[in-house]
Amino acid sequence: MTNSEIVGRIIKVSGPLVVAENMKGTKMYDVVRVSEKRLIGEIIEVRGDRASIQVYEETSGLGPGEPVYSTGQPLSVELGPGLIESIYDGIQRPLNVIWSMVGDRITRGVEAAALDRNKRWNFVPTAKEGDEVQTGDVLGTVQETTLVIQKIMVPPGISGKLTFVYSGDATVTDTIARVEKDGTVTEIQMMQKWPVRKGRMYKEKLAPTEPLVTGQRVIDMFFPVAKGGAACIPGPFGSGKTVTQHQLAKWADAEIIVYVGCGERGNEMTDVLNEFPELKDPKSGEPLMKRTVLIANTSDMPVAAREASIYTGITIAEYFRDMGYSVALMADSTSRWAEALREISGRLEEMPGEEGYPAYLGSRVADFYERAGKVICFGQDNRIGALTAVGAVSPPGGDLSEPVSQNTLRIVKVFWGLDAALAYRRHFPAINWLLSYSLYTDTFDEFYRENLGSEWVEMRGEAMRILQEESDLEEIVRLVGVDALSTRERLILETAKSIREDFLHQNSFHEIDTYASLKKQFKMIKLIMVFHHECQRALERGANLADLLNLPVRDQIARARYLEESNMAEIDRIEIAIREQIAKIAAAGDEEIEQLSA
């Protein structure tokens, strides 16, 4: 008897958890079909001949005695042409295909291939007969969309001599190459399968050397994330987690975007599905969907599928990373994924950990984020790919001491802490600059010095010190009023206000302000810091602070954010105007001091 012929019987049904007996020979994480309805499930515990199964579909109506069929295979995704622009559920069923089959509501037991078996793709070979190939070598390419060329690679574990290479139109299941080794011939298709719970292999993991440029000034200036790094965005309800991830998906310097809506409310996921096809890729003007894969798992879908959706998404992301692409994965939200773990763990009657989460929560979170990274891929060309993971966390009431937030912070190196108070003041992105941090900042100093000069590093440090000093001074102002502050301290408050309102604040709906290149960010922060330094010197020469703060050039500093990238010379002219206008005030201060001395 083979695994595919194993037929067990249900003895217990508890929500998404089904226990079956007579399952001897099955293995952990084998996929099974439950009852004659053929509901898809996965074995998550084996005790003797009994197996506990998490079912990815609604289990109402199931009862003891119904059959369970084992496939003998782990939960896997299909990888190949057709992934880009697709919208899948948590277990990689194409939602558009299911909709055409059964309508708006997903019927239980419905089966649909993740990749279209009938669509023909134009395969252009880059390898030729007689070549010696190994795992990861590129056999040819497929122009999947106008923005993405998919590389068809030798699957893991295969090496040898190419005896046949196809050229022309083919489906994902047609043979496009044959490899011979020691008399054994292996046929290769454009489609591969890979188990979702196992990270795809690579030659070597590299240390991060460059930031993932996002165009969001608070991130790029103060809290950068590496290409191949991991970041989390914790924040209470309404603080802008989803909007921030949308901005990152649109503007981040990544070639492929994988967006996972894990346990999201239906209306939020609807917004994503409606907005993403309409968004334009800023580099090409093409629809953003032409380099995006969406995985939609709403909160009313079975909880077990929510747990699988994160792994489905990151496996697809790893596949494109292996082609040498820079990939950004957005997971929204890992808290709801952790809640799915908690529910399944409770039904398995496992010993609960903190707040009812399973004791292995920390290791599961680590397993997920550790799959991010910058790597040397398999293949003789030693191409380099990067996978950046950005996970949103939804702590109840914004309490960052809860287990999901804490276990995430132990792993990731970038923390963008969202603040509801900033969001209510319409400050976007609502990233609190006093709570957030990035452990990559010092790592990228060399990158910034080479590309933008040493001033970037110096001004970033000084701007952050001013923001921190503003926080301390605000306490004094609340207690005794602004009049108790010295002139220097009042200048600090004004400069900090300018940093907050003219630099950190961005309008995501303004076509120019929504994105700022590193060059523009550098020039913008330089304007503010030049104004600050010139004012300090003028005050030392007896200038009046009110006169300095009323200079016309302050409005020009505020409007610099709306200047187009092609008009950077205007910012240089503003800098000259700052020096000239403040010099006049300072000169007047010199004359006043001379008169007093006389």
XYZ file of C-alpha atoms in Angstrom:
598
model
C 0.000 0.000 0.000
C 1.382 3.431 -0.953
C 0.733 6.674 0.851
C -1.633 7.847 -1.891
C -3.862 4.798 -1.162
C -4.067 5.311 2.613
C -7.690 5.704 3.644
C -8.334 6.736 7.219
C -11.559 7.393 9.092
C -12.627 10.516 10.968
C -13.113 9.969 14.694
C -13.332 13.610 15.859
C -14.184 17.012 14.410
C -13.334 20.172 16.365
C -13.712 23.262 14.215
C -10.878 23.270 11.658
C -9.217 20.336 13.467
C -10.090 16.803 12.362
C -8.669 13.665 14.007
C -8.523 10.498 11.879
C -7.461 6.920 12.665
C -5.940 4.182 10.468
C -3.426 6.749 9.189
C -0.306 4.628 9.674
C 2.361 5.499 7.103
C 1.487 9.174 6.878
C 3.954 11.924 7.756
C 3.884 15.375 9.320
C 2.655 18.058 6.932
C 1.282 15.565 4.385
C -1.689 16.968 2.476
C -4.886 14.958 2.774
C -8.403 15.099 1.326
C -11.096 14.929 3.968
C -14.470 13.193 3.336
C -16.094 12.678 -0.025
C -16.281 16.452 -0.316
C -12.484 16.298 -0.697
C -11.756 19.191 1.637
C -8.046 19.990 1.598
C -6.152 19.554 4.877
C -2.663 19.085 6.304
C -1.420 16.678 8.962
C -0.006 18.646 11.912
C 0.298 15.873 14.539
C 0.851 12.114 14.340
C 0.290 9.768 17.294
C 0.491 6.087 16.423
C -2.038 5.502 13.689
C -3.949 8.670 14.546
C -3.357 11.945 12.739
C -4.559 15.428 13.613
C -5.420 17.406 10.494
C -5.947 21.130 10.075
C -8.559 21.591 7.362
C -8.260 24.637 5.123
C -11.999 24.768 4.450
C -15.229 24.943 6.440
C -15.809 21.651 8.312
C -19.508 22.002 9.172
C -21.414 18.840 8.298
C -18.428 16.508 8.741
C -18.824 13.605 11.151
C -17.080 10.473 12.447
C -16.696 7.613 10.015
C -16.083 9.689 6.908
C -12.954 8.820 4.875
C -9.636 10.666 4.753
C -7.382 10.210 1.725
C -3.642 10.880 1.949
C -1.749 12.350 -1.005
C 1.646 11.517 0.478
C 2.901 14.978 -0.481
C 3.513 18.103 1.654
C 1.602 21.337 1.083
C 3.362 22.813 -1.951
C 3.034 25.727 -4.328
C 3.315 25.699 -8.081
C 6.076 27.957 -9.379
C 6.357 29.059 -12.978
C 4.977 31.443 -15.607
C 1.565 32.763 -14.634
C 2.338 33.815 -11.053
C 2.623 37.538 -11.769
C -0.735 39.385 -11.755
C -2.401 36.399 -10.064
C -4.648 36.681 -7.001
C -4.572 33.555 -4.813
C -6.131 32.442 -1.564
C -3.989 31.184 1.340
C -3.308 27.783 -0.260
C -2.630 29.127 -3.785
C -6.010 28.565 -5.349
C -6.575 31.249 -8.040
C -9.554 33.304 -6.876
C -10.456 34.551 -10.340
C -10.671 30.967 -11.654
C -12.739 29.849 -8.648
C -15.045 32.833 -9.138
C -15.630 31.849 -12.758
C -16.392 28.283 -11.594
C -18.641 28.813 -8.553
C -19.370 32.547 -8.215
C -18.754 34.967 -5.352
C -18.682 32.388 -2.533
C -15.979 29.714 -2.543
C -17.597 26.293 -2.576
C -16.101 23.642 -0.314
C -13.886 21.111 -2.038
C -13.403 23.221 -5.150
C -10.141 22.465 -6.925
C -8.311 24.726 -9.363
C -4.746 24.588 -10.651
C -2.599 27.475 -9.435
C -0.996 27.845 -12.879
C -3.049 27.723 -16.074
C -2.377 24.394 -17.777
C -3.679 25.553 -21.183
C -1.987 28.934 -21.624
C 1.049 28.818 -23.882
C 4.166 30.841 -23.085
C 6.964 31.717 -25.499
C 10.050 29.925 -24.115
C 13.329 31.419 -25.363
C 16.254 29.069 -24.589
C 19.535 30.478 -23.328
C 21.200 27.081 -22.843
C 21.939 24.692 -25.675
C 22.189 20.945 -26.187
C 25.438 19.516 -24.889
C 25.810 22.045 -22.051
C 26.582 20.742 -18.582
C 23.990 22.179 -16.217
C 23.327 22.058 -12.499
C 20.716 23.173 -9.985
C 19.727 26.790 -10.535
C 21.194 27.233 -14.014
C 18.972 29.257 -16.332
C 17.689 27.191 -19.259
C 15.708 29.979 -20.883
C 13.361 32.879 -20.319
C 9.682 33.708 -20.621
C 8.409 37.283 -21.007
C 5.687 36.936 -18.369
C 4.564 40.577 -18.361
C 5.944 43.789 -19.821
C 7.858 44.296 -16.531
C 8.941 40.751 -15.620
C 11.054 38.256 -17.501
C 10.814 34.914 -15.743
C 13.925 32.740 -15.797
C 13.269 29.027 -16.143
C 15.829 27.321 -13.912
C 17.053 23.766 -13.451
C 15.050 22.402 -10.479
C 16.847 21.510 -7.219
C 18.674 18.195 -7.172
C 19.113 17.924 -10.960
C 22.416 18.135 -12.823
C 23.945 16.626 -15.931
C 24.186 17.107 -19.688
C 21.439 18.767 -21.716
C 20.252 16.367 -24.420
C 17.236 18.427 -25.530
C 16.187 22.069 -25.304
C 12.861 23.298 -26.653
C 12.232 26.656 -28.304
C 8.837 28.213 -28.904
C 5.377 28.235 -27.323
C 4.677 25.688 -24.564
C 2.440 25.158 -21.545
C 3.844 24.973 -18.025
C 3.557 21.156 -18.103
C 5.249 20.586 -21.467
C 8.816 19.264 -21.511
C 11.190 22.086 -22.375
C 14.487 20.296 -21.612
C 15.987 16.885 -20.857
C 19.034 16.333 -18.661
C 21.016 13.084 -18.707
C 23.287 11.874 -15.930
C 24.669 8.345 -15.483
C 22.238 6.999 -18.047
C 19.191 8.514 -16.327
C 17.179 11.090 -18.276
C 15.183 13.730 -16.373
C 12.519 15.794 -18.111
C 12.182 19.428 -17.054
C 9.028 21.515 -17.295
C 8.559 25.247 -16.859
C 6.593 24.546 -13.657
C 8.237 23.502 -10.397
C 6.662 22.538 -7.076
C 8.112 23.412 -3.689
C 6.895 22.630 -0.131
C 5.878 25.910 1.514
C 7.261 25.147 4.971
C 10.780 24.556 3.682
C 12.907 27.522 2.676
C 14.342 27.360 -0.832
C 18.050 26.648 -0.944
C 20.854 29.049 -1.857
C 24.640 28.964 -2.070
C 25.516 31.621 0.467
C 23.833 34.309 2.534
C 25.442 37.732 2.241
C 25.661 40.605 4.686
C 23.476 43.591 3.764
C 25.358 46.409 2.060
C 22.705 48.757 0.642
C 19.333 50.084 1.746
C 16.007 49.341 0.139
C 15.110 52.862 -0.991
C 11.416 53.440 -0.293
C 10.942 57.125 -1.135
C 9.458 57.637 2.349
C 11.647 60.237 4.027
C 11.222 59.125 7.636
C 12.283 55.607 6.614
C 15.143 56.359 4.242
C 16.673 59.109 6.386
C 16.282 57.735 9.896
C 15.195 54.064 9.851
C 16.355 52.366 6.626
C 15.796 48.684 5.901
C 18.335 46.613 3.971
C 17.754 44.914 0.671
C 17.366 41.415 2.071
C 16.470 42.675 5.543
C 13.410 42.274 7.744
C 11.220 44.993 9.223
C 8.043 45.138 11.257
C 5.322 47.790 11.428
C 3.440 47.501 14.725
C 0.612 49.869 15.462
C -2.927 50.124 16.817
C -6.064 50.141 14.694
C -6.229 53.091 12.299
C -2.580 54.095 12.602
C -1.758 53.404 8.948
C -0.120 49.960 8.733
C -1.888 49.014 5.503
C -1.389 52.435 3.902
C 2.326 52.346 4.729
C 2.656 48.906 3.166
C 0.817 50.128 0.077
C 3.351 52.958 -0.222
C 6.236 50.527 0.154
C 4.735 48.192 -2.442
C 4.420 51.052 -4.926
C 7.666 52.939 -4.371
C 10.227 50.571 -2.818
C 13.272 49.804 -4.941
C 12.164 46.194 -5.527
C 11.515 44.460 -8.848
C 8.858 42.025 -7.592
C 6.163 42.609 -4.947
C 4.383 39.803 -3.088
C 1.518 41.126 -0.945
C -0.071 38.769 1.600
C -3.340 39.852 3.190
C -3.404 37.486 6.144
C -6.693 37.536 8.070
C -7.493 41.050 6.872
C -11.004 42.435 7.097
C -12.905 41.865 3.876
C -13.330 45.567 3.119
C -9.573 46.232 3.520
C -8.695 43.333 1.233
C -11.265 44.598 -1.270
C -9.509 47.962 -1.269
C -6.200 46.228 -2.009
C -7.705 44.171 -4.827
C -9.333 47.276 -6.321
C -6.386 49.650 -5.865
C -3.407 47.516 -6.916
C -4.598 46.937 -10.521
C -5.114 50.710 -10.851
C -1.766 51.789 -9.360
C 0.914 52.739 -11.848
C 4.468 51.497 -11.591
C 6.425 54.772 -11.176
C 9.394 53.578 -13.222
C 7.548 52.320 -16.296
C 4.044 53.776 -16.117
C 2.629 50.255 -16.435
C 0.069 48.892 -13.935
C 1.767 47.864 -10.694
C 0.091 44.445 -10.925
C 2.462 43.568 -13.772
C 5.159 42.913 -11.158
C 2.934 41.868 -8.241
C 1.505 38.663 -6.779
C -1.440 39.018 -4.379
C -2.481 36.482 -1.749
C -5.858 37.261 -0.207
C -7.001 35.534 2.959
C -9.810 37.450 4.634
C -10.812 37.084 8.267
C -13.952 35.104 7.378
C -11.955 32.432 5.538
C -11.034 29.260 7.473
C -8.444 29.984 10.154
C -6.117 27.177 9.066
C -5.699 28.683 5.586
C -4.644 31.916 7.286
C -1.772 30.073 8.916
C -0.658 28.717 5.520
C -0.925 31.998 3.597
C 2.287 33.457 5.066
C 4.296 30.418 3.932
C 2.672 30.421 0.493
C 3.659 34.060 0.009
C 7.271 33.784 1.119
C 7.863 30.644 -0.983
C 6.697 32.496 -4.112
C 8.946 35.411 -3.097
C 11.942 33.070 -2.699
C 11.337 31.680 -6.201
C 11.730 35.144 -7.761
C 14.686 35.865 -5.466
C 16.381 32.788 -6.939
C 16.163 34.395 -10.386
C 18.322 37.257 -9.100
C 15.496 39.717 -8.502
C 15.095 42.070 -5.561
C 11.778 41.019 -4.008
C 9.718 42.753 -1.326
C 7.202 40.732 0.679
C 4.432 42.582 2.529
C 2.655 40.507 5.206
C -0.452 42.148 6.675
C -0.828 41.095 9.404
C 1.350 38.569 11.218
C -0.743 39.059 14.385
C -3.711 37.377 12.733
C -1.410 34.625 11.519
C -0.297 34.124 15.137
C -3.945 34.043 16.231
C -4.495 31.171 13.798
C -1.549 29.343 15.404
C -3.131 29.929 18.824
C -6.507 28.556 17.770
C -5.087 25.409 16.195
C -2.775 24.887 19.195
C -5.726 25.162 21.579
C -7.705 22.573 19.661
C -4.692 20.244 19.753
C -4.800 20.674 23.559
C -1.173 21.761 23.656
C 0.246 23.451 26.743
C -0.340 27.181 26.189
C 2.376 29.781 26.512
C 2.034 33.491 27.209
C -1.476 34.858 26.546
C -2.549 31.482 25.198
C -0.155 31.489 22.248
C 1.709 28.207 21.650
C 5.105 27.838 23.261
C 6.682 27.592 19.790
C 5.384 31.013 18.656
C 8.867 32.555 18.851
C 10.465 29.844 16.709
C 7.699 30.093 14.081
C 8.120 33.863 13.858
C 11.887 33.413 13.556
C 11.498 30.736 10.856
C 9.449 33.157 8.783
C 11.696 36.212 9.028
C 14.902 34.170 8.657
C 13.803 33.299 5.119
C 14.474 36.912 4.147
C 18.006 37.730 3.052
C 20.440 38.700 0.332
C 21.899 35.529 -1.174
C 24.110 34.081 -3.867
C 21.690 31.874 -5.798
C 22.359 28.410 -7.141
C 23.597 28.441 -10.724
C 26.934 28.817 -12.429
C 26.427 32.553 -12.983
C 26.409 33.199 -9.186
C 23.615 35.775 -9.537
C 22.589 37.664 -6.402
C 18.970 37.970 -5.267
C 17.404 39.694 -2.281
C 14.177 39.084 -0.367
C 13.033 41.833 2.004
C 10.232 40.932 4.437
C 8.017 43.625 5.950
C 5.453 42.352 8.433
C 2.658 44.382 9.964
C 1.805 43.618 13.602
C -1.569 44.503 15.131
C -1.073 44.463 18.920
C -4.388 44.722 20.829
C -4.783 48.310 21.984
C -1.327 49.131 20.637
C 0.321 47.223 23.509
C 3.810 46.366 22.250
C 4.505 44.170 25.282
C 2.239 41.409 23.929
C 3.915 38.176 22.681
C 3.667 38.626 18.888
C 5.284 42.074 18.990
C 8.002 40.984 21.387
C 8.892 37.819 19.472
C 8.984 39.810 16.240
C 11.237 42.505 17.696
C 13.730 39.849 18.813
C 14.231 38.836 15.168
C 13.876 41.877 12.919
C 16.419 44.685 12.762
C 14.022 47.477 11.808
C 11.099 48.690 13.912
C 8.731 51.289 12.455
C 6.497 52.079 15.428
C 3.223 53.646 14.306
C 1.597 56.206 16.585
C -2.189 56.651 16.677
C -1.770 60.238 17.920
C 0.251 61.119 14.801
C -2.317 59.407 12.584
C -5.163 61.367 14.158
C -3.215 64.581 13.438
C -3.036 63.468 9.779
C 0.730 63.066 9.980
C 1.673 60.428 7.406
C 3.598 58.175 7.646
C 2.612 57.992 11.327
C 5.995 56.493 12.275
C 7.056 57.732 15.702
C 10.673 58.870 15.332
C 11.322 58.554 19.078
C 10.121 54.927 19.328
C 11.388 53.498 16.046
C 14.874 52.209 15.295
C 16.988 50.563 12.605
C 20.036 48.447 13.369
C 21.188 48.904 9.757
C 21.843 52.647 10.085
C 25.560 52.422 10.822
C 25.946 49.610 8.264
C 24.851 51.922 5.450
C 27.014 54.898 6.427
C 29.605 53.906 3.834
C 26.878 53.601 1.167
C 25.601 57.097 1.953
C 29.082 58.611 2.010
C 29.897 57.141 -1.406
C 26.587 58.142 -3.026
C 25.572 61.341 -1.201
C 28.635 62.548 0.667
C 29.516 62.593 4.349
C 27.040 65.397 5.094
C 24.113 62.931 4.933
C 25.370 61.014 7.965
C 26.152 64.173 9.935
C 22.829 65.883 9.189
C 20.850 62.727 9.987
C 22.460 62.534 13.415
C 21.940 66.223 14.145
C 18.311 66.203 12.957
C 17.531 63.266 15.240
C 19.195 65.025 18.181
C 17.024 68.097 17.549
C 13.854 65.960 17.500
C 14.867 64.281 20.759
C 15.677 67.635 22.382
C 12.276 68.954 21.257
C 10.621 66.114 23.180
C 12.454 67.149 26.359
C 11.649 70.852 25.886
C 7.933 70.183 25.322
C 7.693 68.978 28.917
C 9.094 72.301 30.156
C 6.709 74.230 27.880
C 3.724 72.312 29.280
C 4.779 73.104 32.839
C 5.955 76.750 32.723
C 5.300 77.984 29.180
C 7.477 78.835 26.182
C 8.653 82.116 27.709
C 10.804 80.149 30.151
C 12.966 78.897 27.271
C 16.122 80.551 26.041
C 16.378 81.901 22.505
C 18.485 78.900 21.481
C 15.878 76.484 22.867
C 13.053 78.268 21.044
C 15.049 77.936 17.817
C 15.367 74.209 18.539
C 11.541 73.948 18.764
C 11.095 75.817 15.492
C 13.673 73.683 13.677
C 12.116 70.480 15.032
C 8.700 71.672 13.840
C 10.156 72.270 10.387
C 11.721 68.781 10.337
C 8.375 67.243 11.326
C 6.071 69.226 9.057
C 8.275 70.024 6.068
C 10.372 66.844 5.904
C 8.935 63.861 7.779
C 5.315 64.494 6.826
C 4.382 63.246 3.334
C 1.158 63.413 1.359
C 0.583 59.941 -0.094
C -2.085 61.312 -2.436
C 0.093 64.090 -3.916
C 1.774 62.956 -7.109
C 5.071 64.696 -6.237
C 5.226 64.567 -2.442
C 4.317 60.863 -2.272
C 7.895 59.903 -3.239
C 11.297 61.512 -2.696
C 14.587 60.224 -4.058
C 17.611 60.082 -1.782
C 19.058 63.099 -3.599
C 15.922 65.153 -2.980
C 15.752 64.024 0.659
C 19.357 65.110 1.159
C 18.705 68.561 -0.302
C 15.486 69.012 1.702
C 17.035 68.198 5.071
C 20.058 70.324 4.153
C 17.775 73.380 3.670
C 16.363 72.952 7.172
C 19.760 72.428 8.776
C 21.353 75.356 6.902
C 18.526 77.597 8.146
C 19.113 76.319 11.694
C 22.866 76.912 11.605
C 22.596 80.347 10.007
C 19.991 81.372 12.595
C 22.286 80.209 15.408
C 25.111 82.385 14.073
C 22.766 85.351 13.579
C 21.454 85.052 17.163
C 25.039 85.129 18.446
C 25.481 88.400 16.551
C 22.440 89.946 18.251
C 19.705 89.195 15.681
C 16.075 89.042 16.798
C 14.556 85.521 16.700
C 11.122 86.776 15.631
C 12.686 88.555 12.635
C 14.461 85.346 11.629
C 11.337 83.204 11.920
C 9.313 85.639 9.785
C 11.676 85.534 6.825
C 9.964 84.738 3.452
C 12.455 81.933 2.825
C 10.713 79.776 5.466
C 7.731 79.358 3.129
C 10.092 78.322 0.359
C 11.594 75.639 2.636
C 8.080 74.293 3.318
C 7.226 74.211 -0.395
C 10.417 72.408 -1.412
C 8.674 69.057 -0.897
C 6.435 69.830 -3.893
C 9.316 70.468 -6.297
C 9.765 67.846 -8.985
C 12.859 65.662 -9.026
C 13.979 67.400 -12.219
C 13.931 70.806 -10.498
C 16.602 70.267 -7.841
C 18.366 73.480 -8.911
C 15.496 75.418 -7.331
C 16.407 73.923 -3.934
C 19.968 75.158 -4.426
C 18.572 78.658 -5.069
C 16.529 78.437 -1.855
C 19.708 77.616 0.058
C 21.383 80.738 -1.344
C 18.306 82.798 -0.383
C 18.488 81.451 3.189
C 22.071 82.637 3.603
C 21.381 86.045 2.028
C 18.209 86.839 4.006
C 19.651 85.754 7.349
C 22.879 87.672 6.633
C 20.847 90.901 6.340
C 19.171 90.268 9.724
C 22.568 89.421 11.285
C 24.125 92.587 9.879
C 21.329 94.633 11.468
C 22.067 92.860 14.737
C 25.764 93.838 14.454
C 24.829 97.514 14.035
C 22.551 97.377 17.097
C 25.327 95.826 19.229
C 27.774 98.526 18.064
C 25.293 101.277 19.010
C 24.795 99.756 22.463
C 28.570 99.468 22.938
C 29.034 103.109 21.933
